[in-house]
Structure formats: structure tokens, C-alpha cells
mmCIF file of C-alpha atoms and ligand atoms in Angstrom:
data_model
loop_
_atom_site.group_PDB
_atom_site.id
_atom_site.type_symbol
_atom_site.label_atom_id
_atom_site.label_comp_id
_atom_site.label_asym_id
_atom_site.label_seq_id
_atom_site.Cartn_x
_atom_site.Cartn_y
_atom_site.Cartn_z
ATOM 1 C CA MET A 1 -4.598 -6.155 15.457
ATOM 2 C CA ASN A 2 -7.472 -4.249 16.956
ATOM 3 C CA ALA A 3 -10.614 -5.398 15.151
ATOM 4 C CA SER A 4 -12.305 -2.071 15.814
ATOM 5 C CA MET A 5 -9.781 -0.140 13.690
ATOM 6 C CA SER A 6 -11.457 1.011 10.521
ATOM 7 C CA TYR A 7 -9.822 1.043 7.136
ATOM 8 C CA LEU A 8 -10.448 2.306 3.642
ATOM 9 C CA ASP A 9 -9.747 0.419 0.435
ATOM 10 C CA GLY A 10 -6.421 0.935 -1.311
ATOM 11 C CA ASN A 11 -7.908 3.518 -3.688
ATOM 12 C CA ALA A 12 -7.630 6.033 -0.851
ATOM 13 C CA ALA A 13 -3.813 5.936 -1.224
ATOM 14 C CA ALA A 14 -3.904 7.217 -4.823
ATOM 15 C CA GLY A 15 -3.148 10.848 -3.975
ATOM 16 C CA GLU A 16 -0.277 10.135 -1.604
ATOM 17 C CA LEU A 17 1.312 7.523 -3.892
ATOM 18 C CA SER A 18 1.030 9.802 -6.930
ATOM 19 C CA ARG A 19 3.585 12.060 -5.231
ATOM 20 C CA ILE A 20 6.326 9.443 -5.805
ATOM 21 C CA PHE A 21 5.063 7.224 -8.638
ATOM 22 C CA ALA A 22 4.393 8.472 -12.164
ATOM 23 C CA THR A 23 1.834 5.728 -12.734
ATOM 24 C CA ASP A 24 -1.308 4.763 -10.813
ATOM 25 C CA VAL A 25 -0.207 2.253 -8.181
ATOM 26 C CA THR A 26 -3.769 1.442 -7.120
ATOM 27 C CA SER A 27 -4.342 -0.431 -10.396
ATOM 28 C CA ALA A 28 -1.093 -2.419 -10.115
ATOM 29 C CA GLU A 29 -1.276 -6.112 -9.154
ATOM 30 C CA GLY A 30 0.677 -7.270 -6.138
ATOM 31 C CA GLN A 31 1.301 -10.501 -4.259
ATOM 32 C CA CYS A 32 1.262 -10.807 -0.473
ATOM 33 C CA ALA A 33 4.599 -12.125 0.812
ATOM 34 C CA ASN A 34 2.827 -13.890 3.697
ATOM 35 C CA CYS A 35 -0.146 -15.772 2.213
ATOM 36 C CA GLY A 36 0.573 -15.512 -1.522
ATOM 37 C CA ALA A 37 -2.725 -13.788 -2.339
ATOM 38 C CA LYS A 38 -2.652 -11.787 -5.582
ATOM 39 C CA GLY A 39 -4.803 -8.767 -6.300
ATOM 40 C CA ARG A 40 -5.005 -5.141 -7.271
ATOM 41 C CA PHE A 41 -3.542 -2.685 -4.790
ATOM 42 C CA ALA A 42 -6.959 -1.014 -4.679
ATOM 43 C CA GLU A 43 -8.291 -4.151 -2.930
ATOM 44 C CA THR A 44 -5.961 -3.792 0.065
ATOM 45 C CA HIS A 45 -7.137 -2.577 3.465
ATOM 46 C CA LEU A 46 -5.697 0.893 3.973
ATOM 47 C CA TYR A 47 -5.124 2.285 7.452
ATOM 48 C CA MET A 48 -4.566 6.024 7.720
ATOM 49 C CA GLN A 49 -4.835 6.517 11.516
ATOM 50 C CA CYS A 50 -1.048 6.499 11.842
ATOM 51 C CA PRO A 51 1.830 8.793 10.806
ATOM 52 C CA GLY A 52 1.536 7.767 7.171
ATOM 53 C CA LEU A 53 -0.199 4.951 5.322
ATOM 54 C CA VAL A 54 -0.313 1.222 6.047
ATOM 55 C CA ALA A 55 -1.825 -1.150 3.468
ATOM 56 C CA ARG A 56 -2.661 -4.659 4.670
ATOM 57 C CA CYS A 57 -3.567 -7.827 2.776
ATOM 58 C CA ALA A 58 -7.347 -8.202 2.481
ATOM 59 C CA LEU A 59 -7.058 -11.925 3.269
ATOM 60 C CA CYS A 60 -4.445 -12.279 6.044
ATOM 61 C CA GLU A 61 -3.917 -8.627 7.212
ATOM 62 C CA HIS A 62 -0.140 -8.889 6.628
ATOM 63 C CA VAL A 63 1.447 -5.446 6.161
ATOM 64 C CA LEU A 64 2.060 -4.984 2.414
ATOM 65 C CA LEU A 65 3.108 -1.339 2.194
ATOM 66 C CA ARG A 66 4.118 1.376 4.619
ATOM 67 C CA LEU A 67 4.589 4.992 3.542
ATOM 68 C CA VAL A 68 5.765 7.621 6.002
ATOM 69 C CA ASN A 69 6.632 11.278 5.470
ATOM 70 C CA VAL A 70 9.505 12.459 7.678
ATOM 71 C CA ARG A 71 10.441 16.094 7.164
ATOM 72 C CA ARG A 72 11.259 16.387 3.447
ATOM 73 C CA ARG A 73 11.657 12.640 2.795
ATOM 74 C CA VAL A 74 9.177 9.898 1.970
ATOM 75 C CA TYR A 75 9.990 6.410 3.265
ATOM 76 C CA LEU A 76 8.363 3.566 1.350
ATOM 77 C CA ASP A 77 8.493 -0.044 2.576
ATOM 78 C CA LEU A 78 7.231 -2.626 0.083
ATOM 79 C CA SER A 79 8.857 -5.611 1.794
ATOM 80 C CA GLY A 80 5.464 -7.150 2.563
ATOM 81 C CA MET A 81 4.890 -7.834 -1.123
ATOM 82 C CA THR A 82 6.559 -10.431 -3.297
ATOM 83 C CA TYR A 83 6.040 -8.146 -6.306
ATOM 84 C CA LEU A 84 4.055 -5.215 -7.605
ATOM 85 C CA ALA A 85 3.267 -5.431 -11.354
ATOM 86 C CA PHE A 86 2.285 -2.425 -13.439
ATOM 87 C CA GLY A 87 0.456 -2.478 -16.759
ATOM 88 C CA MET A 88 2.205 0.034 -18.978
ATOM 89 C CA ASP A 89 0.356 1.946 -21.687
ATOM 90 C CA GLU A 90 2.039 1.894 -25.087
HETATM 91 ZN ZN1 LIG B 1 -1.890 -12.114 2.701
#
């Protein structure tokens, strides 16, 4: 990974993710499939200098989420996370 690449925090993905999720993903808690770190999605390192979004673990930089728009489809890869847990309002 190029250390000079800049990233935003995961909050920057809120608008794009709201197109496919009815709830706020940035407040969900996830676990990195590589190092086991747990945290809010908002704490991830978000890279937007690519055709889509890439969220990486703040501890080990493992890819947690990839979201790419291709024509009229959105491809979402969450395989870098063990889980993503949402708090649901009653
Ligand atoms: Zn990690």
C-alpha cells in the first residue's frame, strides 16, 4: 500500500451507502476478518481515489468493504469483515 495515499474516515461513505441500505451503516459495528479488530464503520479508513469506495481496517489496513458502481448496478463486497452488526431502533 502506498503510504502517501490519503483517506477519509468511514463517515464519508454515508451518502453512497444510504443508496442501498435503509439504515446508517457508518454507526454499525464490524469485525475485521484479518486481525479481529472490532469497531464502528465510521472508524475505518476510506479511500475514494478509485472507481468506487474502499474501506480498510484502521489497525491492519485489510480491505473491509468495496463498493463499485457499474452502469446501473452496485457491487458490494463485505468479505473482509467477519460481521457487521446494526443497532435497530424500536
Ligand atoms: Zn484489521
